Structure formats: C-alpha cells, structure tokens
C-alpha cells in the first residue's frame, strides 16, 4: 500500500537482469559447485535465513550456506582474487574525494574485504562465518588468521568510520569536502565524533585509514 521498501539491483545477480528473481536449491548448489567467483563467496558471508517454508528447511539452508563457504578455494587464490578486485575497483570506481569513506584506500571497502577474505580462509579450517563485519573481527583473531593487534586496529577503525558515516548521513548530502564546509558544520561533526575540533577528527580519520591499508597490504598485497 505504501510502495517499495527499497530498490534491489538485479544486475548484480549471476544471471544479470534476466531470469527469475529466485533460484531453486539445486540451482544454488550447482552454481556454487563450479561457477561462483570469489566475490560471490564474499557476498555469501553476509547471507542469513530470514524466512523459510519450515523450521527444518531453515536449519538445512543455514548449514548449507556454511558448507558452501568452506569451498571458496585455496588461501592464495582467495587473496589473489581479492587484490585483483580491489585494484579494479580503484581503477573503475575511484573515490570521489578524500572523504569518500567507502572507496578511499583504508576505507570501508578495504576493511570489509579484509574481514570477508579472512572469513573465507577461516571457514576452510572449519570456523563459523559471522556476517556482520564488526562482529566477525574478534572470531578471526580466535581462529588464528588475524593478530590481536590487527584485530584491535580493525575494531577501532570500524567504529570510527561507522560513526563518521552516520554523521555524514545526517549532516551532508554528498561527499564531504572540508574545503567547502562551513566552520559550524565542522563544529557539529567534531561534537558528534566526541572531539574538541575538526583537526583532530581529520587526523584520526587519516590515521585509521593508514592502519587499515597497512593490514590490507600485509594480507593481500599492495593496491
């Protein structure tokens, strides 16, 4: 009655914009048996059952997703593919500015690629995959694929970037540009981030990005 809740980009599916919206269990199994790319396994780390025809089938599908995530390929293939994907994104969809939190080096994409890639590696060792990026970081440390220092660094970076993203969502309509922003807007952003001035926010932003980029490169190679 009230219209669509949100738009879904069907072109992102393996079949593109053609074909049915849903797939059969057999089609799902067959696709991940011999056709899925690494990025599709990365996307599957976020999958969860939200509704099912029966409780038994819901439990089956949850187990099936976990089983599929253990078959993403050898560790080196996963890492090589992730580095290739990141380089392509940098080339084809470069950040629209230094404050494009999602696309900049050391930003949200790099952080998510780290966690999703290491989650696939941990899954091959029998460890469960947790879909939420922030919640998945500590388990990766326990699985032995992420050091304690890197785990802490990623948690702090995620919290900072997510808080900043929410601030931008409320305060700006496009990519934030500090050279165009008013002093009042910088004051508001500083207050929301819990800092006394914008210079500290900017310093922390660049510091977190540098540390995330360093972890990405140590795991997958230089962008």
PDB file of C-alpha atoms in Angstrom:
ATOM      1  CA  UNK A   1       0.000   0.000   0.000  1.00  0.00           C
ATOM      2  CA  UNK A   2       2.847   2.381   0.776  1.00  0.00           C
ATOM      3  CA  UNK A   3       5.138   1.491  -2.124  1.00  0.00           C
ATOM      4  CA  UNK A   4       8.504  -0.332  -2.223  1.00  0.00           C
ATOM      5  CA  UNK A   5      10.630  -0.532   0.900  1.00  0.00           C
ATOM      6  CA  UNK A   6      13.890  -0.357  -1.039  1.00  0.00           C
ATOM      7  CA  UNK A   7      15.229  -0.990  -4.538  1.00  0.00           C
ATOM      8  CA  UNK A   8      17.126  -4.158  -5.435  1.00  0.00           C
ATOM      9  CA  UNK A   9      19.738  -4.080  -8.203  1.00  0.00           C
ATOM     10  CA  UNK A  10      19.020  -7.302 -10.097  1.00  0.00           C
ATOM     11  CA  UNK A  11      22.008  -6.731 -12.384  1.00  0.00           C
ATOM     12  CA  UNK A  12      24.298  -7.817  -9.538  1.00  0.00           C
ATOM     13  CA  UNK A  13      22.989 -11.383  -9.711  1.00  0.00           C
ATOM     14  CA  UNK A  14      24.979 -14.085 -11.555  1.00  0.00           C
ATOM     15  CA  UNK A  15      22.277 -14.121 -14.252  1.00  0.00           C
ATOM     16  CA  UNK A  16      22.277 -10.337 -14.525  1.00  0.00           C
ATOM     17  CA  UNK A  17      18.964  -8.622 -15.073  1.00  0.00           C
ATOM     18  CA  UNK A  18      17.395 -11.654 -16.757  1.00  0.00           C
ATOM     19  CA  UNK A  19      15.714 -14.723 -15.322  1.00  0.00           C
ATOM     20  CA  UNK A  20      13.594 -15.310 -12.231  1.00  0.00           C
ATOM     21  CA  UNK A  21      14.124 -13.344  -9.041  1.00  0.00           C
ATOM     22  CA  UNK A  22      14.600 -16.502  -7.002  1.00  0.00           C
ATOM     23  CA  UNK A  23      16.568 -19.694  -7.674  1.00  0.00           C
ATOM     24  CA  UNK A  24      15.970 -23.294  -6.722  1.00  0.00           C
ATOM     25  CA  UNK A  25      18.069 -25.093  -4.146  1.00  0.00           C
ATOM     26  CA  UNK A  26      19.525 -27.214  -6.975  1.00  0.00           C
ATOM     27  CA  UNK A  27      20.489 -24.108  -8.956  1.00  0.00           C
ATOM     28  CA  UNK A  28      22.104 -22.550  -5.889  1.00  0.00           C
ATOM     29  CA  UNK A  29      24.094 -25.711  -5.169  1.00  0.00           C
ATOM     30  CA  UNK A  30      25.108 -26.147  -8.795  1.00  0.00           C
ATOM     31  CA  UNK A  31      26.262 -22.564  -9.164  1.00  0.00           C
ATOM     32  CA  UNK A  32      28.489 -22.652  -6.107  1.00  0.00           C
ATOM     33  CA  UNK A  33      29.814 -26.071  -7.088  1.00  0.00           C
ATOM     34  CA  UNK A  34      31.572 -24.873 -10.219  1.00  0.00           C
ATOM     35  CA  UNK A  35      30.726 -21.320 -11.329  1.00  0.00           C
ATOM     36  CA  UNK A  36      30.878 -18.877  -8.409  1.00  0.00           C
ATOM     37  CA  UNK A  37      33.663 -16.298  -8.250  1.00  0.00           C
ATOM     38  CA  UNK A  38      35.458 -15.316  -5.053  1.00  0.00           C
ATOM     39  CA  UNK A  39      33.474 -12.068  -4.756  1.00  0.00           C
ATOM     40  CA  UNK A  40      30.267 -14.126  -4.692  1.00  0.00           C
ATOM     41  CA  UNK A  41      31.580 -16.173  -1.801  1.00  0.00           C
ATOM     42  CA  UNK A  42      32.463 -12.897  -0.068  1.00  0.00           C
ATOM     43  CA  UNK A  43      28.887 -11.701  -0.554  1.00  0.00           C
ATOM     44  CA  UNK A  44      27.602 -15.019   0.772  1.00  0.00           C
ATOM     45  CA  UNK A  45      29.360 -14.390   4.102  1.00  0.00           C
ATOM     46  CA  UNK A  46      26.529 -11.918   4.769  1.00  0.00           C
ATOM     47  CA  UNK A  47      23.766 -14.419   3.965  1.00  0.00           C
ATOM     48  CA  UNK A  48      21.289 -15.488   6.616  1.00  0.00           C
ATOM     49  CA  UNK A  49      17.903 -17.131   6.597  1.00  0.00           C
ATOM     50  CA  UNK A  50      15.127 -14.626   7.308  1.00  0.00           C
ATOM     51  CA  UNK A  51      12.151 -16.828   6.389  1.00  0.00           C
ATOM     52  CA  UNK A  52      11.621 -20.425   5.318  1.00  0.00           C
ATOM     53  CA  UNK A  53       8.822 -22.825   4.464  1.00  0.00           C
ATOM     54  CA  UNK A  54       9.617 -24.811   7.597  1.00  0.00           C
ATOM     55  CA  UNK A  55      11.960 -24.703  10.567  1.00  0.00           C
ATOM     56  CA  UNK A  56      13.741 -27.807   9.283  1.00  0.00           C
ATOM     57  CA  UNK A  57      14.418 -26.242   5.897  1.00  0.00           C
ATOM     58  CA  UNK A  58      15.649 -23.048   7.521  1.00  0.00           C
ATOM     59  CA  UNK A  59      18.124 -25.056   9.566  1.00  0.00           C
ATOM     60  CA  UNK A  60      19.152 -27.025   6.474  1.00  0.00           C
ATOM     61  CA  UNK A  61      19.772 -23.854   4.466  1.00  0.00           C
ATOM     62  CA  UNK A  62      21.820 -22.328   7.274  1.00  0.00           C
ATOM     63  CA  UNK A  63      24.000 -25.455   7.315  1.00  0.00           C
ATOM     64  CA  UNK A  64      24.212 -25.458   3.518  1.00  0.00           C
ATOM     65  CA  UNK A  65      25.433 -21.861   3.400  1.00  0.00           C
ATOM     66  CA  UNK A  66      28.099 -22.726   5.981  1.00  0.00           C
ATOM     67  CA  UNK A  67      29.185 -25.718   3.906  1.00  0.00           C
ATOM     68  CA  UNK A  68      29.406 -23.660   0.715  1.00  0.00           C
ATOM     69  CA  UNK A  69      31.541 -21.026   2.443  1.00  0.00           C
ATOM     70  CA  UNK A  70      34.143 -23.719   3.141  1.00  0.00           C
ATOM     71  CA  UNK A  71      34.660 -24.251  -0.604  1.00  0.00           C
ATOM     72  CA  UNK A  72      35.802 -20.811  -1.780  1.00  0.00           C
ATOM     73  CA  UNK A  73      39.193 -22.143  -2.879  1.00  0.00           C
ATOM     74  CA  UNK A  74      42.775 -22.183  -1.697  1.00  0.00           C
ATOM     75  CA  UNK A  75      44.006 -19.391   0.555  1.00  0.00           C
ATOM     76  CA  UNK A  76      46.301 -17.942  -2.103  1.00  0.00           C
ATOM     77  CA  UNK A  77      43.526 -17.908  -4.707  1.00  0.00           C
ATOM     78  CA  UNK A  78      41.246 -16.041  -2.330  1.00  0.00           C
ATOM     79  CA  UNK A  79      43.956 -13.476  -1.590  1.00  0.00           C
ATOM     80  CA  UNK A  80      44.918 -13.060  -5.243  1.00  0.00           C
ATOM     81  CA  UNK A  81      41.306 -12.578  -6.305  1.00  0.00           C
ATOM     82  CA  UNK A  82      40.635 -10.045  -3.557  1.00  0.00           C
ATOM     83  CA  UNK A  83      43.674  -7.976  -4.521  1.00  0.00           C
ATOM     84  CA  UNK A  84      42.592  -8.089  -8.168  1.00  0.00           C
ATOM     85  CA  UNK A  85      39.064  -6.968  -7.253  1.00  0.00           C
ATOM     86  CA  UNK A  86      40.385  -4.102  -5.145  1.00  0.00           C
ATOM     87  CA  UNK A  87      42.648  -2.915  -7.931  1.00  0.00           C
ATOM     88  CA  UNK A  88      39.744  -2.998 -10.389  1.00  0.00           C
ATOM     89  CA  UNK A  89      37.546  -1.009  -8.039  1.00  0.00           C
ATOM     90  CA  UNK A  90      40.301   1.555  -7.585  1.00  0.00           C
ATOM     91  CA  UNK A  91      40.647   1.854 -11.359  1.00  0.00           C
ATOM     92  CA  UNK A  92      36.988   1.758 -12.371  1.00  0.00           C
ATOM     93  CA  UNK A  93      35.271   3.327  -9.359  1.00  0.00           C
ATOM     94  CA  UNK A  94      37.830   5.614  -7.806  1.00  0.00           C
ATOM     95  CA  UNK A  95      36.887   7.567  -4.681  1.00  0.00           C
ATOM     96  CA  UNK A  96      35.135  10.858  -5.299  1.00  0.00           C
ATOM     97  CA  UNK A  97      37.339  12.604  -2.792  1.00  0.00           C
ATOM     98  CA  UNK A  98      39.483  12.058   0.296  1.00  0.00           C
ATOM     99  CA  UNK A  99      36.358  11.812   2.438  1.00  0.00           C
ATOM    100  CA  UNK A 100      34.621   9.164   0.349  1.00  0.00           C
ATOM    101  CA  UNK A 101      34.645   6.801   3.332  1.00  0.00           C
ATOM    102  CA  UNK A 102      33.602   3.769   1.365  1.00  0.00           C
ATOM    103  CA  UNK A 103      36.069   3.859  -1.536  1.00  0.00           C
ATOM    104  CA  UNK A 104      39.226   5.556  -0.269  1.00  0.00           C
ATOM    105  CA  UNK A 105      42.274   3.467   0.495  1.00  0.00           C
ATOM    106  CA  UNK A 106      41.953   2.209   4.025  1.00  0.00           C
ATOM    107  CA  UNK A 107      38.211   2.901   3.971  1.00  0.00           C
ATOM    108  CA  UNK A 108      35.161   0.701   4.379  1.00  0.00           C
ATOM    109  CA  UNK A 109      35.739  -1.416   1.262  1.00  0.00           C
ATOM    110  CA  UNK A 110      39.273  -2.312   2.333  1.00  0.00           C
ATOM    111  CA  UNK A 111      38.095  -3.147   5.836  1.00  0.00           C
ATOM    112  CA  UNK A 112      35.237  -5.296   4.556  1.00  0.00           C
ATOM    113  CA  UNK A 113      37.488  -7.076   2.057  1.00  0.00           C
ATOM    114  CA  UNK A 114      39.920  -7.928   4.863  1.00  0.00           C
ATOM    115  CA  UNK A 115      37.212  -9.392   7.074  1.00  0.00           C
ATOM    116  CA  UNK A 116      35.336 -11.227   4.321  1.00  0.00           C
ATOM    117  CA  UNK A 117      38.503 -12.649   2.781  1.00  0.00           C
ATOM    118  CA  UNK A 118      39.861 -13.884   6.100  1.00  0.00           C
ATOM    119  CA  UNK A 119      36.416 -15.256   6.970  1.00  0.00           C
ATOM    120  CA  UNK A 120      36.563 -17.463   3.862  1.00  0.00           C
ATOM    121  CA  UNK A 121      40.041 -18.642   4.828  1.00  0.00           C
ATOM    122  CA  UNK A 122      38.896 -19.385   8.377  1.00  0.00           C
ATOM    123  CA  UNK A 123      35.824 -21.206   7.041  1.00  0.00           C
ATOM    124  CA  UNK A 124      38.063 -23.608   5.145  1.00  0.00           C
ATOM    125  CA  UNK A 125      39.570 -24.509   8.528  1.00  0.00           C
ATOM    126  CA  UNK A 126      36.122 -25.262   9.936  1.00  0.00           C
ATOM    127  CA  UNK A 127      35.456 -21.983  11.736  1.00  0.00           C
ATOM    128  CA  UNK A 128      31.955 -20.474  11.542  1.00  0.00           C
ATOM    129  CA  UNK A 129      31.404 -17.359   9.437  1.00  0.00           C
ATOM    130  CA  UNK A 130      29.789 -14.315  11.033  1.00  0.00           C
ATOM    131  CA  UNK A 131      28.084 -11.984   8.599  1.00  0.00           C
ATOM    132  CA  UNK A 132      28.322  -8.675  10.443  1.00  0.00           C
ATOM    133  CA  UNK A 133      31.725  -7.121   9.763  1.00  0.00           C
ATOM    134  CA  UNK A 134      32.285  -5.702  13.259  1.00  0.00           C
ATOM    135  CA  UNK A 135      31.151  -8.900  14.986  1.00  0.00           C
ATOM    136  CA  UNK A 136      33.364 -11.061  12.763  1.00  0.00           C
ATOM    137  CA  UNK A 137      36.678  -9.424  13.688  1.00  0.00           C
ATOM    138  CA  UNK A 138      37.280 -10.958  17.137  1.00  0.00           C
ATOM    139  CA  UNK A 139      36.395 -14.505  15.949  1.00  0.00           C
ATOM    140  CA  UNK A 140      39.004 -14.139  13.201  1.00  0.00           C
ATOM    141  CA  UNK A 141      41.594 -13.461  15.879  1.00  0.00           C
ATOM    142  CA  UNK A 142      40.461 -16.566  17.765  1.00  0.00           C
ATOM    143  CA  UNK A 143      40.673 -18.558  14.527  1.00  0.00           C
ATOM    144  CA  UNK A 144      44.323 -17.557  14.200  1.00  0.00           C
ATOM    145  CA  UNK A 145      44.043 -15.702  10.880  1.00  0.00           C
ATOM    146  CA  UNK A 146      44.302 -12.215  12.407  1.00  0.00           C
ATOM    147  CA  UNK A 147      46.702 -10.964  15.064  1.00  0.00           C
ATOM    148  CA  UNK A 148      45.480  -9.426  18.279  1.00  0.00           C
ATOM    149  CA  UNK A 149      46.935  -6.047  17.349  1.00  0.00           C
ATOM    150  CA  UNK A 150      45.322  -6.101  13.905  1.00  0.00           C
ATOM    151  CA  UNK A 151      42.021  -7.204  15.415  1.00  0.00           C
ATOM    152  CA  UNK A 152      42.013  -4.253  17.791  1.00  0.00           C
ATOM    153  CA  UNK A 153      43.041  -1.896  14.995  1.00  0.00           C
ATOM    154  CA  UNK A 154      40.207  -3.035  12.723  1.00  0.00           C
ATOM    155  CA  UNK A 155      37.621  -2.792  15.504  1.00  0.00           C
ATOM    156  CA  UNK A 156      38.667   0.761  16.304  1.00  0.00           C
ATOM    157  CA  UNK A 157      38.715   1.712  12.618  1.00  0.00           C
ATOM    158  CA  UNK A 158      35.293   0.189  12.006  1.00  0.00           C
ATOM    159  CA  UNK A 159      33.775   2.061  14.951  1.00  0.00           C
ATOM    160  CA  UNK A 160      35.321   5.357  13.871  1.00  0.00           C
ATOM    161  CA  UNK A 161      34.355   5.035  10.206  1.00  0.00           C
ATOM    162  CA  UNK A 162      30.830   3.897  11.010  1.00  0.00           C
ATOM    163  CA  UNK A 163      30.304   6.787  13.423  1.00  0.00           C
ATOM    164  CA  UNK A 164      31.642   9.213  10.836  1.00  0.00           C
ATOM    165  CA  UNK A 165      29.448   7.684   8.124  1.00  0.00           C
ATOM    166  CA  UNK A 166      26.370   8.204  10.275  1.00  0.00           C
ATOM    167  CA  UNK A 167      27.383  11.790  10.970  1.00  0.00           C
ATOM    168  CA  UNK A 168      27.752  12.468   7.254  1.00  0.00           C
ATOM    169  CA  UNK A 169      24.399  10.815   6.558  1.00  0.00           C
ATOM    170  CA  UNK A 170      22.750  13.365   8.855  1.00  0.00           C
ATOM    171  CA  UNK A 171      24.814  16.448   8.083  1.00  0.00           C
ATOM    172  CA  UNK A 172      25.774  16.360   4.389  1.00  0.00           C
ATOM    173  CA  UNK A 173      24.007  15.414   1.158  1.00  0.00           C
ATOM    174  CA  UNK A 174      27.079  14.483  -0.914  1.00  0.00           C
ATOM    175  CA  UNK A 175      30.736  13.605  -0.341  1.00  0.00           C
ATOM    176  CA  UNK A 176      32.056  15.767   2.471  1.00  0.00           C
ATOM    177  CA  UNK A 177      34.600  18.393   1.400  1.00  0.00           C
ATOM    178  CA  UNK A 178      36.371  20.131   4.294  1.00  0.00           C
ATOM    179  CA  UNK A 179      37.453  22.960   1.990  1.00  0.00           C
ATOM    180  CA  UNK A 180      33.808  23.774   1.247  1.00  0.00           C
ATOM    181  CA  UNK A 181      32.362  23.011   4.680  1.00  0.00           C
ATOM    182  CA  UNK A 182      31.390  25.823   6.996  1.00  0.00           C
ATOM    183  CA  UNK A 183      33.064  26.225  10.360  1.00  0.00           C
ATOM    184  CA  UNK A 184      29.709  25.463  12.004  1.00  0.00           C
ATOM    185  CA  UNK A 185      29.407  22.148  10.147  1.00  0.00           C
ATOM    186  CA  UNK A 186      32.917  21.211  11.260  1.00  0.00           C
ATOM    187  CA  UNK A 187      31.980  22.070  14.834  1.00  0.00           C
ATOM    188  CA  UNK A 188      28.890  19.872  14.649  1.00  0.00           C
ATOM    189  CA  UNK A 189      30.877  16.965  13.177  1.00  0.00           C
ATOM    190  CA  UNK A 190      33.518  17.366  15.872  1.00  0.00           C
ATOM    191  CA  UNK A 191      30.882  17.325  18.605  1.00  0.00           C
ATOM    192  CA  UNK A 192      29.210  14.234  17.128  1.00  0.00           C
ATOM    193  CA  UNK A 193      32.586  12.463  16.951  1.00  0.00           C
ATOM    194  CA  UNK A 194      33.428  13.440  20.514  1.00  0.00           C
ATOM    195  CA  UNK A 195      36.389  15.646  19.641  1.00  0.00           C
ATOM    196  CA  UNK A 196      37.198  19.264  20.529  1.00  0.00           C
ATOM    197  CA  UNK A 197      37.919  20.357  16.963  1.00  0.00           C
ATOM    198  CA  UNK A 198      37.816  19.161  13.370  1.00  0.00           C
ATOM    199  CA  UNK A 199      41.593  18.923  13.021  1.00  0.00           C
ATOM    200  CA  UNK A 200      41.566  16.031  15.494  1.00  0.00           C
ATOM    201  CA  UNK A 201      38.757  14.314  13.563  1.00  0.00           C
ATOM    202  CA  UNK A 202      40.749  14.658  10.330  1.00  0.00           C
ATOM    203  CA  UNK A 203      43.928  13.373  11.963  1.00  0.00           C
ATOM    204  CA  UNK A 204      42.126  10.344  13.374  1.00  0.00           C
ATOM    205  CA  UNK A 205      40.426   9.690  10.035  1.00  0.00           C
ATOM    206  CA  UNK A 206      43.698   9.574   8.147  1.00  0.00           C
ATOM    207  CA  UNK A 207      45.358   7.541  10.895  1.00  0.00           C
ATOM    208  CA  UNK A 208      42.695   4.837  10.838  1.00  0.00           C
ATOM    209  CA  UNK A 209      42.843   4.685   7.053  1.00  0.00           C
ATOM    210  CA  UNK A 210      46.607   4.260   7.040  1.00  0.00           C
ATOM    211  CA  UNK A 211      46.413   1.414   9.531  1.00  0.00           C
ATOM    212  CA  UNK A 212      43.624  -0.387   7.663  1.00  0.00           C
ATOM    213  CA  UNK A 213      45.503  -0.047   4.374  1.00  0.00           C
ATOM    214  CA  UNK A 214      48.637  -1.468   6.002  1.00  0.00           C
ATOM    215  CA  UNK A 215      46.692  -4.519   7.222  1.00  0.00           C
ATOM    216  CA  UNK A 216      45.124  -4.999   3.792  1.00  0.00           C
ATOM    217  CA  UNK A 217      48.521  -4.910   2.106  1.00  0.00           C
ATOM    218  CA  UNK A 218      50.065  -7.270   4.657  1.00  0.00           C
ATOM    219  CA  UNK A 219      47.297  -9.791   3.983  1.00  0.00           C
ATOM    220  CA  UNK A 220      46.694  -9.420   0.242  1.00  0.00           C
ATOM    221  CA  UNK A 221      49.397  -7.244  -1.298  1.00  0.00           C
ATOM    222  CA  UNK A 222      49.801  -3.616  -2.352  1.00  0.00           C
ATOM    223  CA  UNK A 223      46.920  -1.909  -4.143  1.00  0.00           C
TER     224      UNK A 223
END
